[in-house]
Amino acid sequence: MSAPFVGVEGVQALLAGAGYVADDGLASAVFLAYSLPQPLLVEGEPGVGKTELARALAAGLETTFIRLQCYEGIESREALYEWNYLQQLLEIRARESAHSGESAGGTNLFTWNFLQPRPLLRALLESDERAAVLLIDEIDRADEAFEAFLLEFLSDFAITIPELGSVRARVPPVVVITSNRTRELHDALKRRCLYHWVEYPTLERELEIVRLRAPDVGRALAEAVALAVRRLRALDLQKPPGVAESIAWARAVRALGYRELTPHVARQSLGVAIKNRDDWERAVESVDAWLAG
Ligand SMILES: Nc1ncnc2c1ncn2[C@@H]1O[C@H](COP(=O)(O)OP(=O)(O)OP(=O)(O)O)[C@@H](O)[C@H]1O
Ligand SMILES: [Mg+2]
């Protein structure tokens, strides 16, 4: 099948069609991840669009989107597959009663009918005609053993189920792995991936994102919010606002019925962008100073 885009600009256009604004660096990384193919590891501050990238890519490629949300203590069976014990039990009962109390000992209970595929296996099964997009989100939350377990999957795009044999994708899925860098990832994992650090967008790009995501907000208000968020990020806050907060702030001001970001309006709606008390005090002071000036 021919690629659904031509070059890096083609990737940018494909993502833009799905409501995602990617700069050259990120679009190049996606282009390579798709073309080589190789998993793409994206790191960056919260709210810079890591998760959304995978979602938009699947939408743009018109393919299945599969997400594995990582968390502390996640186990491999939750990522691969589980046997449906309840259904197996019901099957045994049904066969016993059909054979009036005889044991259903010879029944094979380890067939595809009783298997519940979890995200990694689903990604292999669904990458059939075209590659599915598999998002392994927030890998840094999982423990190191889980990360090690992923290595084999990422190298071979195959899974062995002892009772059923090996499952391989007809075409390798497009894999996006995200991390918020709460811990350093293993070199072994990094070696298998392309890497991209997602920066906060430039002012122009953030304005573009806000306009795209909140089309009801006028240009002047979108600009004022994008600028205010940029200044807040420069304050060295504990939780600097991400792109999601810019969009939400612009929408909130409109919802309150304003078209301008005055100090009064900013205070009234600041809770959309700032989520920490110490940050709040610093932000209020600064916002008053910029907007009044
Ligand atoms: N480049 C972008 N183009 C369009 N929308 C964006 C972009 N970046 C961020 N967004 C918007 O910001 C929201 C938050 O992005 P997302 O959830 O992907 O951030 P994240 O980096 O995964 O954050 P976290 O680390 O907190 O999970 C998205 O739902 C989307 O609306
Ligand atoms: Mg995310």
mmCIF file of C-alpha atoms and ligand atoms in Angstrom:
data_model
loop_
_atom_site.group_PDB
_atom_site.id
_atom_site.type_symbol
_atom_site.label_atom_id
_atom_site.label_comp_id
_atom_site.label_asym_id
_atom_site.label_seq_id
_atom_site.Cartn_x
_atom_site.Cartn_y
_atom_site.Cartn_z
ATOM 1 C CA MET A 1 0.000 0.000 0.000
ATOM 2 C CA SER A 2 1.346 3.466 -0.822
ATOM 3 C CA ALA A 3 2.061 5.850 2.047
ATOM 4 C CA PRO A 4 -0.948 8.019 2.969
ATOM 5 C CA PHE A 5 1.256 11.165 2.855
ATOM 6 C CA VAL A 6 4.160 12.538 0.869
ATOM 7 C CA GLY A 7 7.147 13.711 2.877
ATOM 8 C CA VAL A 8 7.279 15.634 6.135
ATOM 9 C CA GLU A 9 4.875 18.282 4.850
ATOM 10 C CA GLY A 10 2.442 15.516 4.044
ATOM 11 C CA VAL A 11 2.571 14.402 7.679
ATOM 12 C CA GLN A 12 1.940 17.984 8.818
ATOM 13 C CA ALA A 13 -1.085 18.220 6.540
ATOM 14 C CA LEU A 14 -2.412 14.845 7.667
ATOM 15 C CA LEU A 15 -2.135 15.835 11.349
ATOM 16 C CA ALA A 16 -3.602 19.291 10.688
ATOM 17 C CA GLY A 17 -6.599 17.571 9.110
ATOM 18 C CA ALA A 18 -7.076 15.796 12.440
ATOM 19 C CA GLY A 19 -6.816 19.074 14.388
ATOM 20 C CA TYR A 20 -3.175 18.721 15.432
ATOM 21 C CA VAL A 21 -0.494 21.315 14.762
ATOM 22 C CA ALA A 22 2.991 19.774 14.454
ATOM 23 C CA ASP A 23 6.212 21.688 13.873
ATOM 24 C CA ASP A 24 8.870 20.437 11.431
ATOM 25 C CA GLY A 25 10.803 18.516 14.067
ATOM 26 C CA LEU A 26 7.840 16.544 15.334
ATOM 27 C CA ALA A 27 6.458 15.935 11.842
ATOM 28 C CA SER A 28 9.875 14.618 10.737
ATOM 29 C CA ALA A 29 9.977 12.244 13.699
ATOM 30 C CA VAL A 30 6.508 10.945 12.813
ATOM 31 C CA PHE A 31 7.471 10.604 9.164
ATOM 32 C CA LEU A 32 10.473 8.472 10.089
ATOM 33 C CA ALA A 33 8.587 6.401 12.664
ATOM 34 C CA TYR A 34 6.053 5.533 9.978
ATOM 35 C CA SER A 35 8.481 5.014 7.123
ATOM 36 C CA LEU A 36 11.260 3.008 8.789
ATOM 37 C CA PRO A 37 9.135 1.793 10.716
ATOM 38 C CA GLN A 38 10.319 2.257 14.290
ATOM 39 C CA PRO A 39 8.572 3.091 17.584
ATOM 40 C CA LEU A 40 8.565 6.801 18.438
ATOM 41 C CA LEU A 41 9.343 7.834 22.000
ATOM 42 C CA VAL A 42 8.061 11.328 22.800
ATOM 43 C CA GLU A 43 8.904 13.118 25.995
ATOM 44 C CA GLY A 44 7.916 16.581 27.126
ATOM 45 C CA GLU A 45 6.277 18.666 29.844
ATOM 46 C CA PRO A 46 2.662 17.869 30.752
ATOM 47 C CA GLY A 47 0.090 19.133 28.290
ATOM 48 C CA VAL A 48 2.326 19.686 25.267
ATOM 49 C CA GLY A 49 0.317 17.298 23.088
ATOM 50 C CA LYS A 50 2.095 13.926 23.442
ATOM 51 C CA THR A 51 -1.011 11.787 23.871
ATOM 52 C CA GLU A 52 -2.994 13.805 21.369
ATOM 53 C CA LEU A 53 -0.304 13.248 18.736
ATOM 54 C CA ALA A 54 -1.034 9.513 18.641
ATOM 55 C CA ARG A 55 -4.767 10.063 18.593
ATOM 56 C CA ALA A 56 -4.512 12.585 15.754
ATOM 57 C CA LEU A 57 -2.168 10.320 13.816
ATOM 58 C CA ALA A 58 -4.663 7.449 13.980
ATOM 59 C CA ALA A 59 -7.483 9.775 12.921
ATOM 60 C CA GLY A 60 -5.407 11.164 10.040
ATOM 61 C CA LEU A 61 -4.378 7.689 8.892
ATOM 62 C CA GLU A 62 -7.996 6.541 9.298
ATOM 63 C CA THR A 63 -6.844 3.538 11.233
ATOM 64 C CA THR A 64 -7.571 1.872 14.558
ATOM 65 C CA PHE A 65 -6.298 3.660 17.647
ATOM 66 C CA ILE A 66 -5.273 1.457 20.569
ATOM 67 C CA ARG A 67 -4.096 2.869 23.876
ATOM 68 C CA LEU A 68 -2.213 1.185 26.668
ATOM 69 C CA GLN A 69 -2.282 3.465 29.712
ATOM 70 C CA CYS A 70 0.643 2.587 31.970
ATOM 71 C CA TYR A 71 0.511 2.888 35.751
ATOM 72 C CA GLU A 72 2.476 1.746 38.753
ATOM 73 C CA GLY A 73 2.158 -2.007 39.129
ATOM 74 C CA ILE A 74 0.820 -2.689 35.629
ATOM 75 C CA GLU A 75 1.395 -6.329 34.725
ATOM 76 C CA SER A 76 2.177 -7.897 31.397
ATOM 77 C CA ARG A 77 -1.119 -9.811 31.230
ATOM 78 C CA GLU A 78 -2.985 -6.496 31.331
ATOM 79 C CA ALA A 79 -1.028 -5.454 28.283
ATOM 80 C CA LEU A 80 -1.092 -8.754 26.357
ATOM 81 C CA TYR A 81 -4.106 -10.994 26.967
ATOM 82 C CA GLU A 82 -6.112 -12.678 29.677
ATOM 83 C CA TRP A 83 -8.097 -15.888 29.682
ATOM 84 C CA ASN A 84 -11.776 -15.411 30.324
ATOM 85 C CA TYR A 85 -12.095 -17.673 33.353
ATOM 86 C CA LEU A 86 -15.787 -17.032 33.831
ATOM 87 C CA GLN A 87 -16.576 -18.055 30.280
ATOM 88 C CA GLN A 88 -14.352 -21.119 30.606
ATOM 89 C CA LEU A 89 -16.244 -22.122 33.736
ATOM 90 C CA LEU A 90 -19.605 -21.620 32.055
ATOM 91 C CA GLU A 91 -18.417 -23.729 29.128
ATOM 92 C CA ILE A 92 -17.452 -26.572 31.476
ATOM 93 C CA ARG A 93 -20.862 -26.397 33.187
ATOM 94 C CA ALA A 94 -22.700 -26.318 29.847
ATOM 95 C CA ARG A 95 -20.853 -29.337 28.540
ATOM 96 C CA GLU A 96 -21.292 -31.242 31.794
ATOM 97 C CA SER A 97 -25.028 -30.689 31.772
ATOM 98 C CA ALA A 98 -25.252 -31.545 28.054
ATOM 99 C CA HIS A 99 -23.558 -34.852 28.820
ATOM 100 C CA SER A 100 -25.666 -35.359 31.966
ATOM 101 C CA GLY A 101 -23.063 -35.005 34.638
ATOM 102 C CA GLU A 102 -20.084 -36.478 32.807
ATOM 103 C CA SER A 103 -16.846 -34.637 33.284
ATOM 104 C CA ALA A 104 -15.934 -32.217 30.468
ATOM 105 C CA GLY A 105 -12.305 -33.162 30.870
ATOM 106 C CA GLY A 106 -11.486 -33.447 27.176
ATOM 107 C CA THR A 107 -12.772 -29.964 26.313
ATOM 108 C CA ASN A 108 -10.168 -27.506 25.077
ATOM 109 C CA LEU A 109 -10.671 -24.313 27.025
ATOM 110 C CA PHE A 110 -7.621 -22.548 25.680
ATOM 111 C CA THR A 111 -8.801 -21.452 22.259
ATOM 112 C CA TRP A 112 -9.278 -17.988 20.753
ATOM 113 C CA ASN A 113 -12.909 -18.066 21.929
ATOM 114 C CA PHE A 114 -11.783 -17.756 25.531
ATOM 115 C CA LEU A 115 -9.013 -15.246 24.999
ATOM 116 C CA GLN A 116 -9.406 -11.565 25.804
ATOM 117 C CA PRO A 117 -6.819 -9.633 23.828
ATOM 118 C CA ARG A 118 -5.384 -6.610 25.636
ATOM 119 C CA PRO A 119 -3.834 -3.590 23.865
ATOM 120 C CA LEU A 120 -0.522 -5.085 22.651
ATOM 121 C CA LEU A 121 -2.126 -8.203 21.208
ATOM 122 C CA ARG A 122 -4.980 -6.136 19.779
ATOM 123 C CA ALA A 123 -2.454 -3.924 18.004
ATOM 124 C CA LEU A 124 -0.966 -7.007 16.312
ATOM 125 C CA LEU A 125 -4.334 -8.487 15.397
ATOM 126 C CA GLU A 126 -5.698 -5.223 14.066
ATOM 127 C CA SER A 127 -2.592 -4.334 12.051
ATOM 128 C CA ASP A 128 -3.838 -6.400 9.188
ATOM 129 C CA GLU A 129 -4.735 -4.466 6.035
ATOM 130 C CA ARG A 130 -3.155 -1.332 7.456
ATOM 131 C CA ALA A 131 -1.066 -0.525 10.509
ATOM 132 C CA ALA A 132 -2.992 0.341 13.679
ATOM 133 C CA VAL A 133 -1.643 3.158 15.859
ATOM 134 C CA LEU A 134 -0.616 1.857 19.282
ATOM 135 C CA LEU A 135 -0.105 4.429 22.036
ATOM 136 C CA ILE A 136 1.859 3.246 25.065
ATOM 137 C CA ASP A 137 1.055 6.208 27.288
ATOM 138 C CA GLU A 138 3.141 7.382 30.262
ATOM 139 C CA ILE A 139 5.603 4.509 30.260
ATOM 140 C CA ASP A 140 7.542 6.218 33.074
ATOM 141 C CA ARG A 141 4.679 5.332 35.454
ATOM 142 C CA ALA A 142 5.175 1.595 34.904
ATOM 143 C CA ASP A 143 8.020 -0.115 36.738
ATOM 144 C CA GLU A 144 11.263 -1.177 35.145
ATOM 145 C CA ALA A 145 10.253 -4.843 34.852
ATOM 146 C CA PHE A 146 7.356 -3.838 32.636
ATOM 147 C CA GLU A 147 9.631 -1.703 30.522
ATOM 148 C CA ALA A 148 11.956 -4.677 30.080
ATOM 149 C CA PHE A 149 9.008 -6.847 29.094
ATOM 150 C CA LEU A 150 8.128 -4.383 26.325
ATOM 151 C CA LEU A 151 11.533 -4.708 24.682
ATOM 152 C CA GLU A 152 10.778 -7.970 22.939
ATOM 153 C CA PHE A 153 7.432 -6.764 21.695
ATOM 154 C CA LEU A 154 8.981 -3.602 20.293
ATOM 155 C CA SER A 155 11.755 -5.489 18.486
ATOM 156 C CA ASP A 156 9.713 -8.301 16.958
ATOM 157 C CA PHE A 157 6.094 -7.114 16.902
ATOM 158 C CA ALA A 158 5.201 -10.650 17.847
ATOM 159 C CA ILE A 159 3.690 -12.322 20.897
ATOM 160 C CA THR A 160 3.853 -15.977 21.846
ATOM 161 C CA ILE A 161 0.803 -17.453 23.522
ATOM 162 C CA PRO A 162 1.925 -20.874 24.807
ATOM 163 C CA GLU A 163 -1.479 -22.514 24.162
ATOM 164 C CA LEU A 164 -2.000 -20.982 20.718
ATOM 165 C CA GLY A 165 1.399 -20.264 19.207
ATOM 166 C CA SER A 166 2.950 -17.084 17.993
ATOM 167 C CA VAL A 167 1.038 -14.061 16.720
ATOM 168 C CA ARG A 168 2.764 -11.647 14.369
ATOM 169 C CA ALA A 169 1.372 -8.467 12.821
ATOM 170 C CA ARG A 170 0.988 -8.573 9.040
ATOM 171 C CA VAL A 171 2.211 -4.993 9.017
ATOM 172 C CA PRO A 172 4.005 -3.533 12.042
ATOM 173 C CA PRO A 173 1.769 -1.165 14.035
ATOM 174 C CA VAL A 174 2.767 2.491 14.337
ATOM 175 C CA VAL A 175 3.892 2.768 17.957
ATOM 176 C CA VAL A 176 4.005 6.017 19.933
ATOM 177 C CA ILE A 177 5.403 5.817 23.466
ATOM 178 C CA THR A 178 5.086 8.823 25.776
ATOM 179 C CA SER A 179 6.884 9.713 28.969
ATOM 180 C CA ASN A 180 6.691 12.682 31.342
ATOM 181 C CA ARG A 181 10.208 11.933 32.552
ATOM 182 C CA THR A 182 9.264 11.207 36.140
ATOM 183 C CA ARG A 183 12.121 8.716 35.832
ATOM 184 C CA GLU A 184 14.819 8.023 33.282
ATOM 185 C CA LEU A 185 14.011 5.219 30.837
ATOM 186 C CA HIS A 186 16.350 2.350 30.071
ATOM 187 C CA ASP A 187 18.901 2.715 27.309
ATOM 188 C CA ALA A 188 17.684 -0.604 25.906
ATOM 189 C CA LEU A 189 14.235 0.854 25.354
ATOM 190 C CA LYS A 190 15.590 4.088 23.933
ATOM 191 C CA ARG A 191 17.800 2.202 21.498
ATOM 192 C CA ARG A 192 14.738 0.603 19.944
ATOM 193 C CA CYS A 193 12.969 3.925 19.481
ATOM 194 C CA LEU A 194 13.261 7.179 17.628
ATOM 195 C CA TYR A 195 13.278 9.999 20.126
ATOM 196 C CA HIS A 196 11.629 13.400 20.125
ATOM 197 C CA TRP A 197 11.413 15.996 22.874
ATOM 198 C CA VAL A 198 8.199 18.017 22.488
ATOM 199 C CA GLU A 199 8.800 21.672 23.377
ATOM 200 C CA TYR A 200 6.098 24.135 24.314
ATOM 201 C CA PRO A 201 4.940 25.613 21.016
ATOM 202 C CA THR A 202 6.130 29.013 19.849
ATOM 203 C CA LEU A 203 3.691 31.882 20.356
ATOM 204 C CA GLU A 204 2.564 31.718 16.717
ATOM 205 C CA ARG A 205 2.026 27.973 16.849
ATOM 206 C CA GLU A 206 0.170 28.129 20.136
ATOM 207 C CA LEU A 207 -2.100 30.796 18.661
ATOM 208 C CA GLU A 208 -2.708 28.501 15.696
ATOM 209 C CA ILE A 209 -3.601 25.622 18.069
ATOM 210 C CA VAL A 210 -5.977 27.760 20.146
ATOM 211 C CA ARG A 211 -7.674 29.068 16.990
ATOM 212 C CA LEU A 212 -8.024 25.531 15.649
ATOM 213 C CA ARG A 213 -9.298 24.015 18.874
ATOM 214 C CA ALA A 214 -11.450 26.925 20.032
ATOM 215 C CA PRO A 215 -12.762 28.431 16.795
ATOM 216 C CA ASP A 216 -15.384 30.557 18.603
ATOM 217 C CA VAL A 217 -12.682 32.574 20.322
ATOM 218 C CA GLY A 218 -11.730 35.694 18.370
ATOM 219 C CA ARG A 219 -8.189 36.282 17.193
ATOM 220 C CA ALA A 220 -7.438 39.114 19.656
ATOM 221 C CA LEU A 221 -8.529 37.088 22.690
ATOM 222 C CA ALA A 222 -6.673 33.994 21.480
ATOM 223 C CA GLU A 223 -3.540 36.100 21.075
ATOM 224 C CA ALA A 224 -3.891 37.646 24.545
ATOM 225 C CA VAL A 225 -4.336 34.230 26.152
ATOM 226 C CA ALA A 226 -1.436 32.646 24.265
ATOM 227 C CA LEU A 227 0.780 35.529 25.340
ATOM 228 C CA ALA A 228 -0.376 35.367 28.965
ATOM 229 C CA VAL A 229 0.263 31.606 29.094
ATOM 230 C CA ARG A 230 3.703 32.139 27.643
ATOM 231 C CA ARG A 231 4.459 34.654 30.371
ATOM 232 C CA LEU A 232 3.124 32.330 33.060
ATOM 233 C CA ARG A 233 5.477 29.603 31.818
ATOM 234 C CA ALA A 234 8.386 31.993 32.242
ATOM 235 C CA LEU A 235 7.548 32.390 35.960
ATOM 236 C CA ASP A 236 9.075 29.056 36.855
ATOM 237 C CA LEU A 237 5.839 27.765 38.389
ATOM 238 C CA GLN A 238 5.478 24.316 39.930
ATOM 239 C CA LYS A 239 2.814 23.401 37.390
ATOM 240 C CA PRO A 240 3.210 25.596 34.351
ATOM 241 C CA PRO A 241 0.154 25.662 32.082
ATOM 242 C CA GLY A 242 0.237 23.365 29.046
ATOM 243 C CA VAL A 243 -1.386 23.812 25.665
ATOM 244 C CA ALA A 244 -4.604 22.269 26.975
ATOM 245 C CA GLU A 245 -4.755 25.108 29.530
ATOM 246 C CA SER A 246 -4.354 27.765 26.822
ATOM 247 C CA ILE A 247 -7.285 26.309 24.925
ATOM 248 C CA ALA A 248 -9.380 25.950 28.072
ATOM 249 C CA TRP A 249 -8.555 29.480 29.256
ATOM 250 C CA ALA A 250 -9.556 31.055 25.966
ATOM 251 C CA ARG A 251 -12.814 29.098 25.991
ATOM 252 C CA ALA A 252 -13.468 30.017 29.629
ATOM 253 C CA VAL A 253 -13.113 33.744 28.965
ATOM 254 C CA ARG A 254 -15.556 33.458 26.054
ATOM 255 C CA ALA A 255 -17.938 31.420 28.197
ATOM 256 C CA LEU A 256 -17.900 34.215 30.771
ATOM 257 C CA GLY A 257 -19.005 36.508 27.966
ATOM 258 C CA TYR A 258 -15.797 38.527 27.442
ATOM 259 C CA ARG A 259 -13.735 39.185 24.338
ATOM 260 C CA GLU A 260 -10.758 40.724 26.120
ATOM 261 C CA LEU A 261 -8.379 39.534 28.798
ATOM 262 C CA THR A 262 -8.429 42.334 31.389
ATOM 263 C CA PRO A 263 -6.879 41.839 34.879
ATOM 264 C CA HIS A 264 -10.394 41.331 36.257
ATOM 265 C CA VAL A 265 -11.288 38.679 33.681
ATOM 266 C CA ALA A 266 -7.926 36.969 34.086
ATOM 267 C CA ARG A 267 -8.394 36.666 37.855
ATOM 268 C CA GLN A 268 -11.917 35.412 37.401
ATOM 269 C CA SER A 269 -10.817 32.610 35.073
ATOM 270 C CA LEU A 270 -7.276 31.896 36.275
ATOM 271 C CA GLY A 271 -8.257 28.554 37.812
ATOM 272 C CA VAL A 272 -8.461 27.131 34.323
ATOM 273 C CA ALA A 273 -4.743 27.690 33.800
ATOM 274 C CA ILE A 274 -3.241 27.521 37.302
ATOM 275 C CA LYS A 275 -3.759 24.494 39.535
ATOM 276 C CA ASN A 276 -1.593 25.169 42.557
ATOM 277 C CA ARG A 277 -1.903 27.685 45.402
ATOM 278 C CA ASP A 278 1.653 29.014 45.423
ATOM 279 C CA ASP A 279 1.573 29.291 41.664
ATOM 280 C CA TRP A 280 -1.720 31.119 41.958
ATOM 281 C CA GLU A 281 -0.313 33.914 44.103
ATOM 282 C CA ARG A 282 2.648 34.463 41.840
ATOM 283 C CA ALA A 283 0.461 34.320 38.754
ATOM 284 C CA VAL A 284 -2.102 36.854 40.064
ATOM 285 C CA GLU A 285 0.629 39.348 40.860
ATOM 286 C CA SER A 286 2.230 39.015 37.463
ATOM 287 C CA VAL A 287 -0.986 38.950 35.467
ATOM 288 C CA ASP A 288 -2.108 42.181 37.156
ATOM 289 C CA ALA A 289 1.169 43.805 36.270
ATOM 290 C CA TRP A 290 1.180 42.798 32.555
ATOM 291 C CA LEU A 291 -2.445 43.343 31.813
ATOM 292 C CA ALA A 292 -2.764 46.646 33.627
ATOM 293 C CA GLY A 293 0.389 47.954 31.965
HETATM 294 N N1 LIG B 1 0.071 20.520 18.769
HETATM 295 C C1 LIG B 1 -1.205 20.496 19.137
HETATM 296 N N2 LIG B 1 -2.180 20.647 18.234
HETATM 297 C C2 LIG B 1 -3.478 20.636 18.616
HETATM 298 N N3 LIG B 1 -3.895 20.478 19.885
HETATM 299 C C3 LIG B 1 -2.961 20.319 20.837
HETATM 300 C C4 LIG B 1 -1.571 20.300 20.504
HETATM 301 N N4 LIG B 1 -0.872 20.130 21.639
HETATM 302 C C5 LIG B 1 -1.764 20.030 22.624
HETATM 303 N N5 LIG B 1 -3.028 20.127 22.143
HETATM 304 C C6 LIG B 1 -4.253 20.129 22.956
HETATM 305 O O1 LIG B 1 -3.880 20.016 24.300
HETATM 306 C C7 LIG B 1 -4.561 18.928 24.928
HETATM 307 C C8 LIG B 1 -3.586 18.255 25.851
HETATM 308 O O2 LIG B 1 -2.648 17.530 25.123
HETATM 309 P P1 LIG B 1 -2.177 16.082 25.581
HETATM 310 O O3 LIG B 1 -3.164 15.488 26.500
HETATM 311 O O4 LIG B 1 -1.836 15.342 24.367
HETATM 312 O O5 LIG B 1 -0.884 16.475 26.383
HETATM 313 P P2 LIG B 1 0.200 15.489 27.003
HETATM 314 O O6 LIG B 1 1.506 15.973 26.544
HETATM 315 O O7 LIG B 1 -0.177 14.087 26.728
HETATM 316 O O8 LIG B 1 0.019 15.829 28.533
HETATM 317 P P3 LIG B 1 0.270 14.858 29.802
HETATM 318 O O9 LIG B 1 1.745 14.738 29.926
HETATM 319 O O10 LIG B 1 -0.336 15.655 30.929
HETATM 320 O O11 LIG B 1 -0.441 13.576 29.529
HETATM 321 C C9 LIG B 1 -5.054 18.047 23.783
HETATM 322 O O12 LIG B 1 -6.271 17.453 24.067
HETATM 323 C C10 LIG B 1 -5.209 19.007 22.648
HETATM 324 O O13 LIG B 1 -6.502 19.571 22.697
HETATM 325 MG MG MG B 2 -0.729 12.517 27.924
#
